[in-house]
Amino acid sequence: MKRESPVFTLVGEATPGLGGLMRELKAVLEAKGYRYEENPDTPRLVLNQITAENPRPYRRKAQGTLVISFLETAQMPPDPIASLYPYLVRALSNQMVLYVPGEGAHFLTLELGHYLEPDGPGFAERVYERIRPIASSTLVVNNRFDPDLEPELWQGDELTRALSRAGAKLAEWDLLPAPFPIEEILSPEDLRHVKRLYGIGGLSYGNLSVRKDAKRFWMSASGVDKGNMREVGRDFLLVKDYDARENLMALSVPPGIEPRRVSVDAIEHWMIYREHPTVGAIIHVHAWMEEAPATQFNYPCGSYQLAEAVAEKVREAKDPSRAIVGLKNHGLTITGRSLDDILERIEGRLLKTVPMT
């Protein structure tokens, strides 16, 4: 059966310098097998052309649509992350590209990644290679909440209390940052749209989980204050499976509660726990350790491809139950036999600045 070409579209109005790049990038995408449509209902990829005066968002109709916003400027601002991150969020983008004619393209990601692709021969092709991991990713962000959690777990257990202690320790180390208050950046309407589309409660980096049994694990919820986790179904959730047919994570929750969604990295943790019975806990932080083996591509959080890439590096580790894996331009995923095991191994060894390449 022939596979359909992924559909992409361009929206917004290109500024003079950006127009040439977008024409070249469109040609590269078509040469790589993407199909351009002017007004598709649910495109795979959207190239959103914005201006500083009007960072207009593309309002997705489906979670499978990935948006990359492009902005042209005469020069790079002195503090690019602080200056440009609000535009990335306001434009509801998975990634933003700041184009400086004659200099190149600066890439900014939701994880605070920032790196430059210099102008010159083959520029559009190199820009495509930068955005390809996002353009080709499949997000696993949907959840199914089954009210089948055992009554004895409605108030948590020793494992959820261990998650609370570990979260408080990571917060004490300042490893769970929220880069910008999303509620102050987005309009109430756009904030509701983002929460509905991705099931987030805010921007809060990092997550942690602990194995419950052979098939299940407790994990921090998306967007919560991980330094103050207390409530089952709201602060941490019991993940019981990945439903490949529906492409969602299946969760057990207490009846009568309005649950938050689990962290978008649940698919990654699920893969690791299923393959390695000796892994008892996993922590993900936006920090770095020297000489950590790293994934090759900068896949977005919550994508099946990122989960596969991390699982491969854990598999290659000398001891998968105590692996340290670098996620390119993103952070670290660390496995351990327990949460305390991980915390003891990383204390005092983490670099808060993730290298961008």
Coordinates of N, CA, C and O in Angstrom, one line a residue, residues 159 162 209-212 272-273 276-283 314 317-324 334-346:
L159 N 5.5 4.9 47.2 CA 6.1 5.3 46.0 C 5.7 6.7 45.6 O 6.6 7.5 45.1
A162 N 7.6 9.0 47.7 CA 9.0 9.1 47.2 C 9.1 10.0 46.1 O 10.1 10.8 45.9
S209 N 9.4 9.5 37.4 CA 8.5 8.4 37.6 C 9.2 7.3 38.4 O 10.4 7.3 38.6
V210 N 8.3 6.4 38.9 CA 8.8 5.3 39.7 C 8.0 4.0 39.3 O 6.7 4.1 39.2
R211 N 8.6 2.9 39.2 CA 7.9 1.7 38.8 C 7.0 1.2 40.0 O 7.4 1.2 41.1
K212 N 5.8 0.9 39.6 CA 4.8 0.3 40.6 C 4.9 -1.2 40.6 O 5.0 -1.9 41.6
I272 N 11.0 2.3 28.3 CA 12.1 1.9 29.1 C 11.7 0.9 30.1 O 12.4 -0.1 30.3
Y273 N 10.6 1.2 30.8 CA 10.2 0.2 31.9 C 9.9 -1.2 31.3 O 10.2 -2.2 31.9
H276 N 13.2 -3.0 30.3 CA 14.3 -3.2 31.3 C 13.6 -3.4 32.7 O 13.4 -2.4 33.4
P277 N 13.3 -4.6 33.1 CA 12.7 -4.9 34.4 C 13.5 -4.4 35.6 O 12.9 -4.2 36.6
T278 N 14.8 -4.2 35.4 CA 15.6 -3.7 36.5 C 15.6 -2.2 36.7 O 16.1 -1.7 37.7
V279 N 15.0 -1.5 35.8 CA 14.8 0.0 36.0 C 13.7 0.2 36.9 O 12.6 -0.2 36.7
G280 N 14.0 0.9 38.0 CA 13.0 1.1 39.0 C 12.5 2.6 39.1 O 11.4 2.9 39.7
A281 N 13.2 3.5 38.4 CA 12.8 4.9 38.5 C 13.5 5.6 37.3 O 14.5 5.2 36.8
I282 N 12.9 6.8 36.9 CA 13.4 7.6 35.8 C 13.2 9.0 36.1 O 12.1 9.4 36.6
I283 N 14.2 9.8 35.9 CA 14.1 11.3 36.1 C 14.6 12.0 34.8 O 15.6 11.6 34.2
V314 N 19.5 3.9 26.1 CA 19.4 3.1 27.4 C 19.8 1.6 27.1 O 20.6 1.0 27.9
A317 N 23.5 1.2 26.9 CA 24.3 1.4 28.1 C 24.9 0.2 28.7 O 24.3 -0.9 28.6
K318 N 26.0 0.3 29.4 CA 26.6 -0.9 30.1 C 25.7 -1.5 31.1 O 25.6 -2.7 31.2
D319 N 25.0 -0.6 31.8 CA 24.0 -1.1 32.8 C 22.7 -0.3 32.5 O 22.6 0.9 33.0
P320 N 21.7 -0.8 31.8 CA 20.5 0.0 31.5 C 19.8 0.5 32.7 O 19.1 1.5 32.7
S321 N 19.9 -0.2 33.8 CA 19.2 0.2 35.1 C 19.9 1.4 35.7 O 19.3 2.0 36.6
R322 N 21.0 1.9 35.2 CA 21.7 3.1 35.7 C 22.3 3.9 34.6 O 23.4 4.3 34.6
A323 N 21.4 4.1 33.6 CA 21.9 4.8 32.4 C 21.7 6.3 32.5 O 20.8 6.8 33.2
I324 N 22.6 7.1 31.8 CA 22.4 8.5 31.7 C 22.4 8.8 30.2 O 23.4 8.5 29.5
I334 N 17.6 10.0 33.0 CA 18.5 9.2 33.9 C 17.7 8.0 34.5 O 16.6 8.3 35.1
T335 N 18.1 6.8 34.3 CA 17.4 5.7 34.9 C 18.1 5.3 36.2 O 19.3 5.5 36.4
G336 N 17.4 4.6 37.1 CA 18.0 4.1 38.3 C 17.2 3.0 38.9 O 16.1 2.7 38.4
R337 N 17.8 2.4 39.9 CA 17.1 1.3 40.6 C 16.0 1.8 41.5 O 15.1 1.2 41.9
S338 N 16.2 3.1 41.9 CA 15.2 3.8 42.7 C 15.5 5.3 42.5 O 16.5 5.7 41.9
L339 N 14.5 6.1 43.0 CA 14.7 7.6 42.9 C 15.9 8.0 43.7 O 16.7 8.9 43.2
D340 N 16.1 7.5 44.9 CA 17.3 7.9 45.7 C 18.6 7.5 45.0 O 19.5 8.3 45.0
D341 N 18.6 6.4 44.3 CA 19.8 6.0 43.5 C 20.1 7.0 42.5 O 21.3 7.4 42.3
I342 N 19.1 7.5 41.8 CA 19.4 8.5 40.7 C 19.9 9.8 41.4 O 20.9 10.4 40.9
L343 N 19.2 10.3 42.4 CA 19.6 11.5 43.1 C 21.0 11.5 43.6 O 21.8 12.5 43.5
E344 N 21.4 10.4 44.2 CA 22.7 10.3 44.7 C 23.8 10.3 43.6 O 24.8 10.9 43.8
R345 N 23.5 9.7 42.5 CA 24.4 9.7 41.4 C 24.6 11.0 40.7 O 25.7 11.3 40.1
I346 N 23.6 11.9 40.7 CA 23.7 13.1 39.9 C 24.0 14.3 40.8 O 24.3 15.4 40.2

